[in-house]
XYZ file of N, CA, C and O in Angstrom:
600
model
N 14.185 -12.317 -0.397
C 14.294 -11.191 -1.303
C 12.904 -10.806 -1.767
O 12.075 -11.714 -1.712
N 12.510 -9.671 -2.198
C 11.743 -8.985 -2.134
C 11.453 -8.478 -3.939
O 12.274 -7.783 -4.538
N 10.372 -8.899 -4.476
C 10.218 -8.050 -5.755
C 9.027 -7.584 -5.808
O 8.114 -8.218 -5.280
N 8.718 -6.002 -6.661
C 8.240 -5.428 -6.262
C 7.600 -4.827 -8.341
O 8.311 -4.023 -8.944
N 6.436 -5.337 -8.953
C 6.533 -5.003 -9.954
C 5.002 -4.411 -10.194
O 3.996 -4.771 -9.583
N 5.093 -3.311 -11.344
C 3.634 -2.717 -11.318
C 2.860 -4.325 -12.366
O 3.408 -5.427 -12.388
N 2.205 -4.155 -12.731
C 1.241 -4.766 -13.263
C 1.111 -3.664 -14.783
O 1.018 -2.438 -14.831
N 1.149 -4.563 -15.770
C 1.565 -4.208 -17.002
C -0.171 -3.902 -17.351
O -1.133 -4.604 -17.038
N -0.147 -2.500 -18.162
C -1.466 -2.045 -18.284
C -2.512 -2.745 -19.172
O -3.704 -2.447 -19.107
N -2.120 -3.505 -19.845
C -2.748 -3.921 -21.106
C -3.404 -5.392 -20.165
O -4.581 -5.707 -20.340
N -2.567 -6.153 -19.252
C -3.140 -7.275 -18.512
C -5.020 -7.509 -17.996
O -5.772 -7.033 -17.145
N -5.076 -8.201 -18.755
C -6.532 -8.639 -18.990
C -6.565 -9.440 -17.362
O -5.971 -10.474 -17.055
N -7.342 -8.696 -16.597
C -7.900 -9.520 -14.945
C -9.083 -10.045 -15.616
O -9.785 -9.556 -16.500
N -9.157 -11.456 -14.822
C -10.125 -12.055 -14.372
C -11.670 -11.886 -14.036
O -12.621 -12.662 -14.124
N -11.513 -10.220 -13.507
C -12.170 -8.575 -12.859
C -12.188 -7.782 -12.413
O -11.841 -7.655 -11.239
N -12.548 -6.997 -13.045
C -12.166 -5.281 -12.301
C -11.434 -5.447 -10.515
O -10.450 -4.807 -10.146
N -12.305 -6.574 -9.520
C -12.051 -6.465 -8.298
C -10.903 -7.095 -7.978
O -10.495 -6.975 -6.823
N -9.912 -8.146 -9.244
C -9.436 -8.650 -9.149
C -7.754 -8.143 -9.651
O -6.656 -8.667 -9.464
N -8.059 -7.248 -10.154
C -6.969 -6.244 -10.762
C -6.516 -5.455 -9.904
O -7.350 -4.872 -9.211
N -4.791 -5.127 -9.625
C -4.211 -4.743 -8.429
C -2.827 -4.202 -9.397
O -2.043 -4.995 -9.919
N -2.731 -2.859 -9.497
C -1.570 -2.315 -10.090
C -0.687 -2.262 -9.593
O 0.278 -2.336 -10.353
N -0.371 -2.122 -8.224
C 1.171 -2.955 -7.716
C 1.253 -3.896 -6.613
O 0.489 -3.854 -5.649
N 2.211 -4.771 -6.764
C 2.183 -6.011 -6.281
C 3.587 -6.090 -5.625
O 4.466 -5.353 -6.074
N 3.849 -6.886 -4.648
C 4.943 -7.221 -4.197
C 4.677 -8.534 -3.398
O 3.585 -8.575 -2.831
N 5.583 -9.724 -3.247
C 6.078 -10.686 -2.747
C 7.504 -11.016 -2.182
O 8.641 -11.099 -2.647
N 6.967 -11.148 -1.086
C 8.065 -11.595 0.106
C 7.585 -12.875 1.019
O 6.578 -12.978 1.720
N 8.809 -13.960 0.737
C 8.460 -15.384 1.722
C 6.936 -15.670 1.319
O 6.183 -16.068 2.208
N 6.420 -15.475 -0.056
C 5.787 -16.534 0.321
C 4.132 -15.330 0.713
O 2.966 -15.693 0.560
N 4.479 -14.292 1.087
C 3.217 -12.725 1.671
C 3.162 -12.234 0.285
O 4.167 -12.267 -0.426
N 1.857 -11.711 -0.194
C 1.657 -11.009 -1.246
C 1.049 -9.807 -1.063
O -0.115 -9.884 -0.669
N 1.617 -8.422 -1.281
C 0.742 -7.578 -0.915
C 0.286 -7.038 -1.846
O 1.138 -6.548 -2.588
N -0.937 -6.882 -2.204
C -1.501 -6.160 -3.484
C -1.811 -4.703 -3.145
O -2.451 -4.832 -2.102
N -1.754 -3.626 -3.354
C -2.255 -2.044 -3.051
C -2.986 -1.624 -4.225
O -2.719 -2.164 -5.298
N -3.909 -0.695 -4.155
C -5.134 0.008 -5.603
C -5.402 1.353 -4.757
O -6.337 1.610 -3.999
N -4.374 2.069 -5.095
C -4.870 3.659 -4.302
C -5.636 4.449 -5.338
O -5.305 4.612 -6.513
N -7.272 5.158 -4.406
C -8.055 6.249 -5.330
C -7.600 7.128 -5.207
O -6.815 7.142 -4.259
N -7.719 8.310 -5.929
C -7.990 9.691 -5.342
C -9.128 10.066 -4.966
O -9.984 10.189 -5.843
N -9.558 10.420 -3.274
C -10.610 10.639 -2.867
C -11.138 12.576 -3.403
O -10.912 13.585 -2.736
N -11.784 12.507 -4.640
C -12.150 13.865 -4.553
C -13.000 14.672 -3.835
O -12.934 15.900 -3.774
N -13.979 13.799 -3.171
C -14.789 14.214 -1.795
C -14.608 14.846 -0.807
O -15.281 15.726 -0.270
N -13.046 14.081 -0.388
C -12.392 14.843 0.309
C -11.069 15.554 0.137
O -10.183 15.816 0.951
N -11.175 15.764 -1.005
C -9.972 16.758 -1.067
C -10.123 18.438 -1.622
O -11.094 18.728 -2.321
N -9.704 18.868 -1.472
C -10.019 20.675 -1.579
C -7.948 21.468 -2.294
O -6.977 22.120 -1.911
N -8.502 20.716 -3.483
C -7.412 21.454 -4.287
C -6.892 22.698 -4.301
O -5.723 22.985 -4.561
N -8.109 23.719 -3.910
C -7.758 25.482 -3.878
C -6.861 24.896 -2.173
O -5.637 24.793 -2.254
N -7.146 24.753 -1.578
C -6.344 24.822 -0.127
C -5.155 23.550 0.353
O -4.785 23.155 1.458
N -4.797 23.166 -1.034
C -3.754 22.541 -1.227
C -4.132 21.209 0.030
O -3.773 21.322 1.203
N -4.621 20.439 -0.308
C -5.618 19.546 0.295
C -6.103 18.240 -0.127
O -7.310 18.033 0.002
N -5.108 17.014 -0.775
C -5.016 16.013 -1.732
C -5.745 14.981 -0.820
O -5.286 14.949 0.322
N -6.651 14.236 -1.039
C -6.755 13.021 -0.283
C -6.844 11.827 -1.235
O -7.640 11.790 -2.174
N -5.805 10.659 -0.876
C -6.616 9.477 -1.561
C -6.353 8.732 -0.608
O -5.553 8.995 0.290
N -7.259 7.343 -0.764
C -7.728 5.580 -0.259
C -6.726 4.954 -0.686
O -6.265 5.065 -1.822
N -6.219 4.094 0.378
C -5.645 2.666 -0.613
C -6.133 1.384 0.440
O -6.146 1.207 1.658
N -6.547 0.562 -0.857
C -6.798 -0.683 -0.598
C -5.623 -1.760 -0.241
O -4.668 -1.553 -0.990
N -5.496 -2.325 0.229
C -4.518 -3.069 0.690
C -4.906 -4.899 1.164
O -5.589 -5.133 2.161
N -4.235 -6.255 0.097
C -4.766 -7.261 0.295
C -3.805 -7.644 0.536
O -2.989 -7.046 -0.165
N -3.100 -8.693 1.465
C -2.382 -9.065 2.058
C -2.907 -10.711 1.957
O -3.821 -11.187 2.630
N -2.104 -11.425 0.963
C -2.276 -12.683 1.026
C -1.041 -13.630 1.401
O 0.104 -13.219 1.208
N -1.279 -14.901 1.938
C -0.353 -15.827 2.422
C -0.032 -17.023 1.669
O -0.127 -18.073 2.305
N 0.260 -17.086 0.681
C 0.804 -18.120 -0.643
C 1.822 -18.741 0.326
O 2.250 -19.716 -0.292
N 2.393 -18.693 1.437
C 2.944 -19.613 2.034
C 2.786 -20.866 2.734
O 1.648 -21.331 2.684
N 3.529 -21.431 3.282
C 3.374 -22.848 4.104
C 2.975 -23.130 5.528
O 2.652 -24.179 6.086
N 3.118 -21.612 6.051
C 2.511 -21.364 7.813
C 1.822 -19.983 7.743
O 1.601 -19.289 6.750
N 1.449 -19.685 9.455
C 0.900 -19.592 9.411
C 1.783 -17.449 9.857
O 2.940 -17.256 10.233
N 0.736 -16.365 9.616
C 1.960 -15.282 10.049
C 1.295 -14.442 10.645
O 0.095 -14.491 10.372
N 1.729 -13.339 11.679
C 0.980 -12.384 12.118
C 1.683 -10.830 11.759
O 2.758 -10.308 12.052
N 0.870 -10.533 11.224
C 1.554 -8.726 11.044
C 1.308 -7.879 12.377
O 0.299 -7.650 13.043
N 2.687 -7.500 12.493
C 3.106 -7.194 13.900
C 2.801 -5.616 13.691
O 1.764 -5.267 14.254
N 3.461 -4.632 13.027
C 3.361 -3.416 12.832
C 4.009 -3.623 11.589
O 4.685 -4.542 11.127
N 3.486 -2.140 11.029
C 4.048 -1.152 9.381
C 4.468 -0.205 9.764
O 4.268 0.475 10.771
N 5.448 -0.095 8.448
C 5.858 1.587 8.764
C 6.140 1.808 6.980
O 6.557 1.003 6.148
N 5.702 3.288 6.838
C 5.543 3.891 5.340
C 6.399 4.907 5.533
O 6.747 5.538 6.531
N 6.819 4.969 3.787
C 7.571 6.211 3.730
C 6.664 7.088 2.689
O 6.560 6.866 1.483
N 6.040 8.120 3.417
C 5.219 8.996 2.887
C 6.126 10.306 1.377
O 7.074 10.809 1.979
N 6.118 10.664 0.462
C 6.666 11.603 -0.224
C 5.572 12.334 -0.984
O 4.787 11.692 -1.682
N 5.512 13.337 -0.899
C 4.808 14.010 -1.920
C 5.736 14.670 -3.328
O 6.801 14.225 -3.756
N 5.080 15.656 -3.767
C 5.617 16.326 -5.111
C 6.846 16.687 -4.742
O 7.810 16.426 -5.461
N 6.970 17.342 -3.557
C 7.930 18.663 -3.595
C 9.058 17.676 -3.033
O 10.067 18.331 -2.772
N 9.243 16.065 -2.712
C 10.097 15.600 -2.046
C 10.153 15.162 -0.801
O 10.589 14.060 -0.464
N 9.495 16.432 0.284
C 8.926 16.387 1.581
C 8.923 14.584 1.746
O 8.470 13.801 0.910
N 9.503 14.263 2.940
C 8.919 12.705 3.037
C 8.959 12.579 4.757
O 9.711 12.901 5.677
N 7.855 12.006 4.594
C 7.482 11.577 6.184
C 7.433 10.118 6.491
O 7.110 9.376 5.564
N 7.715 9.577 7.700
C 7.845 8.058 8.226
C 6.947 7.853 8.823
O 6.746 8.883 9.467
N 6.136 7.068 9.078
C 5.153 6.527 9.583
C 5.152 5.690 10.165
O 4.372 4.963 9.549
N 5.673 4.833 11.511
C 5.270 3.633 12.092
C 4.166 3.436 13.089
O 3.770 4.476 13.616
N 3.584 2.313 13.459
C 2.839 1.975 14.222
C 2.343 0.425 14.550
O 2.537 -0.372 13.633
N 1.896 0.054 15.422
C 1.240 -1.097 15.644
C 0.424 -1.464 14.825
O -0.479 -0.682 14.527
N 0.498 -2.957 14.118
C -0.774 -3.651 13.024
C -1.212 -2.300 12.348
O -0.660 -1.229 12.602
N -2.501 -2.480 11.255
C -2.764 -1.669 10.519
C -4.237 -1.562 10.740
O -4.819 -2.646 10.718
N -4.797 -0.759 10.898
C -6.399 -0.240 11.209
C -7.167 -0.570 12.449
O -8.336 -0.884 12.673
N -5.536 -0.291 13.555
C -6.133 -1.164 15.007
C -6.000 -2.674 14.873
O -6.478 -3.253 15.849
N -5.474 -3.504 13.917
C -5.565 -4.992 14.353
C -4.264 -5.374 13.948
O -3.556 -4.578 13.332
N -3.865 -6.563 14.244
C -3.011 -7.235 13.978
C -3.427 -9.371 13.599
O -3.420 -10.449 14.194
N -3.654 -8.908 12.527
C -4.425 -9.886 11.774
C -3.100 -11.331 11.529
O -1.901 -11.271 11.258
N -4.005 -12.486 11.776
C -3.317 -13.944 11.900
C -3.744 -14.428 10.524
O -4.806 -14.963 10.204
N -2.743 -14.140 9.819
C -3.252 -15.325 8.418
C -2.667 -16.196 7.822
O -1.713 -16.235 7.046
N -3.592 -17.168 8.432
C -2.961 -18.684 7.655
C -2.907 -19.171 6.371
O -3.741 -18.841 5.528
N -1.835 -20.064 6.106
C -1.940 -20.269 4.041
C -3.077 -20.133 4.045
O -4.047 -20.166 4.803
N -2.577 -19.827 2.177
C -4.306 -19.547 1.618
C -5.464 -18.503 1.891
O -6.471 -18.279 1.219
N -5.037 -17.944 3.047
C -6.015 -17.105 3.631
C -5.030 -15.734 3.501
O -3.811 -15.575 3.562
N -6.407 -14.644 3.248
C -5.901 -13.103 3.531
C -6.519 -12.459 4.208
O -7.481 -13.029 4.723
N -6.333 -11.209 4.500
C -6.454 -10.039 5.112
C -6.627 -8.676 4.385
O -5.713 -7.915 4.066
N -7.721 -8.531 4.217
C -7.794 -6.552 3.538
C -8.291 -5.558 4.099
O -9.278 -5.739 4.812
N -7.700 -4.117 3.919
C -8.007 -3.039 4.772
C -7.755 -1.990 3.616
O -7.177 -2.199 2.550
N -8.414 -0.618 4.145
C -8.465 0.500 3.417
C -8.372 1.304 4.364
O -8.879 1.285 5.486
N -7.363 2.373 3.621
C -6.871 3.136 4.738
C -6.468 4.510 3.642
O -6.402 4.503 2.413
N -6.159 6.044 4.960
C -5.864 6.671 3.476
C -4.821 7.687 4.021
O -4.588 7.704 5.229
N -4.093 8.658 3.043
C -3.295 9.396 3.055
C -3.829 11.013 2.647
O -4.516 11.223 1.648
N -3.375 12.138 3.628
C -3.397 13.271 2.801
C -1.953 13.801 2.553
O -0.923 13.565 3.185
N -2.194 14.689 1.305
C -0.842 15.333 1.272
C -1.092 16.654 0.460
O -2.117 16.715 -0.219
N -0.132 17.822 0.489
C -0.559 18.802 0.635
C -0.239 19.191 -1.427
O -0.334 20.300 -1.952
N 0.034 18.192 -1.957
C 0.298 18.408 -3.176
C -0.231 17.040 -4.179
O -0.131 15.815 -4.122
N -0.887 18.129 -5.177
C -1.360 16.741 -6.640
C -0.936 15.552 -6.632
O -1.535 14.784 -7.384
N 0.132 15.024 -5.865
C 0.881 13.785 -6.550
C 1.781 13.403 -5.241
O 2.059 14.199 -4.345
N 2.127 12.226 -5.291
C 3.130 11.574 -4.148
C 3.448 10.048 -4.543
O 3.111 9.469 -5.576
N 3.968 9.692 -3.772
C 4.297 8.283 -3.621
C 4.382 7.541 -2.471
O 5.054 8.200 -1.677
N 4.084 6.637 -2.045
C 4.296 5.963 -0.536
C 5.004 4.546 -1.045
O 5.002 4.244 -2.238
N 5.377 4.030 -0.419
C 6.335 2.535 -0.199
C 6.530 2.517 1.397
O 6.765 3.557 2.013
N 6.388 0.954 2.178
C 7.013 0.895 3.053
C 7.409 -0.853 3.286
O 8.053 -1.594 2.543
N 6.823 -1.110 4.462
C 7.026 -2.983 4.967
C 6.081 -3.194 6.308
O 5.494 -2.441 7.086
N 6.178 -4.025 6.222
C 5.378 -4.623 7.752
C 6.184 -5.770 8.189
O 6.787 -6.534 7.436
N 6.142 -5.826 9.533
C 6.526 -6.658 10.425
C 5.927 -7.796 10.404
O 4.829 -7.678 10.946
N 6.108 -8.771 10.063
C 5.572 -10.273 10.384
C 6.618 -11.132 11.256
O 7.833 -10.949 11.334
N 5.830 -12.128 11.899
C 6.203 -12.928 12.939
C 5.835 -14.443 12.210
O 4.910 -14.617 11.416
N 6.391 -15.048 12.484
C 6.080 -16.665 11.832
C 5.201 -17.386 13.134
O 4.668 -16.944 14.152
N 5.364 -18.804 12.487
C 4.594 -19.701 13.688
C 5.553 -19.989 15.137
O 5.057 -20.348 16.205
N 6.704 -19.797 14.955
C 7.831 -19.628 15.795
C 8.296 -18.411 16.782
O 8.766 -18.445 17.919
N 7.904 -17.045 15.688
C 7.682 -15.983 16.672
C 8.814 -15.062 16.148
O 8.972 -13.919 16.577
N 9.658 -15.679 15.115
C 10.555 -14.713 14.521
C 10.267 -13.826 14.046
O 9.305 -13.987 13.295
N 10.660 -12.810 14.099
C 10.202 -11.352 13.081
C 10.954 -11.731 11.722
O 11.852 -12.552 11.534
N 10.383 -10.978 10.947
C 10.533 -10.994 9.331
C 9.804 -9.764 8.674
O 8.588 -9.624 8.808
N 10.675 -8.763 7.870
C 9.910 -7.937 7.285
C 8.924 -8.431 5.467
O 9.130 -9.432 4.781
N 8.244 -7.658 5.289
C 7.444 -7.861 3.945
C 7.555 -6.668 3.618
O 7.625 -5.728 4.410
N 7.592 -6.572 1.922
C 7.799 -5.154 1.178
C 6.368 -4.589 0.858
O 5.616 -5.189 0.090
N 6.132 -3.796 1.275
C 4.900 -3.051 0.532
C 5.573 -2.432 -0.745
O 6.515 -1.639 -0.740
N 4.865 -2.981 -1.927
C 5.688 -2.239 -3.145
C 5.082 -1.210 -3.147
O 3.962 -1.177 -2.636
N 5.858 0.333 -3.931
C 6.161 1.710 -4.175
C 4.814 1.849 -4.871
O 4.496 0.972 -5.675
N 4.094 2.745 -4.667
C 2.616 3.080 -5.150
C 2.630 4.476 -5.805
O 3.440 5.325 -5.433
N 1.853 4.679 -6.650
C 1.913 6.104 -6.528
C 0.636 7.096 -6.530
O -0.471 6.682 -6.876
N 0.799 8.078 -6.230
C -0.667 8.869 -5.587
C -0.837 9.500 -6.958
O 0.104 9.871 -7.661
N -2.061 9.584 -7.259
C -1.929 10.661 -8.760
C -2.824 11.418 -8.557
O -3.506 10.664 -7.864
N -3.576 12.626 -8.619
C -5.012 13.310 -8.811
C -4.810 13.924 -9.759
O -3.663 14.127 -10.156
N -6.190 14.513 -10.547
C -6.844 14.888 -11.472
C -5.761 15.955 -11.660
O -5.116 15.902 -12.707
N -5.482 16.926 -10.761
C -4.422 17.909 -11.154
C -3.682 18.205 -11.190
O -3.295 19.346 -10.937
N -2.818 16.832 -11.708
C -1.361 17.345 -12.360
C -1.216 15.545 -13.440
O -1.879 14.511 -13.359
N 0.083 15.985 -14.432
C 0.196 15.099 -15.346
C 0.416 13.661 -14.595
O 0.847 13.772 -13.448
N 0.215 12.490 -15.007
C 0.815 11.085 -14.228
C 1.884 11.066 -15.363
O 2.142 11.332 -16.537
N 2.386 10.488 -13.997
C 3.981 10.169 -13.955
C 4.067 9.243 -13.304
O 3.431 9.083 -12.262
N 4.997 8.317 -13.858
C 5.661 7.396 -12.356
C 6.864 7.923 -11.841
O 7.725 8.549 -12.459
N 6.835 7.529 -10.343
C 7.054 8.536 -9.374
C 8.518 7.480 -9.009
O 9.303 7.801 -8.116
């Protein structure tokens, strides 16, 4: 089973790099996500949103796992939602043993102020079974429009 909770705002981290506003755990996989809004690249007059998300993928478990492929469920403002699958995440398919993680940054556009993404990834054990992991529900915010949770 799968829980999936934001991180309560007032929570005093350890450090800034160490602070991760949503979290989810499955078997033992921890996935932490910290999405920016990239304003560099985004162009608000031409309806043109971009943000980053960081993504740490730790193994608090007892073996060892490989992330096989992800798949996201993309939503913006208006509802619009798109699926996303593919092989591993940023071209790899990363082996991580207890104790050990894996991080990548990767990013999303969407054609409106605000969205949300959630999805899972495929993991394989030391045996070779598949097993999914929850990416907990994130949400996209930029400068121009109110935050909300989504």
């Amino acid at each position: 089973m799968s829980k999936s909770t934001p991180a309560s705002p007032s929570r005093k981290a350890a450090s800034a790099a160490a602070y991760h506003p949503y979290e989810a755990t499955t078997r033992g996989i921890r996935i932490r996500v910290e999405p920016r809004y990239m304003e560099d690249q985004s162009s608000p007059e031409d309806s043109h949103f971009v943000w980053s998300y960081a993504v740490e993928i730790s193994n608090d478990g007892g073996e060892t796992v490989q992330l096989k492929s992800r798949m996201w469920r993309i939503t913006d403002a208006l509802g619009r939602t798109e699926e996303v699958r593919g092989a591993g995440v940023v071209g790899q398919t990363p082996v991580i043993a207890p104790g050990k993680s894996f991080q990548y940054t990767s990013g999303c556009p969407l054609k409106t102020p605000q969205g949300i993404m959630v999805g899972s990834y495929q993991m394989s054990d030391e045996t070779g079974k598949l097993f999914d992991v929850a990416i907990p529900a994130f949400s996209l915010d930029s400068p121009y429009t109110r935050r909300s949770m989504n």
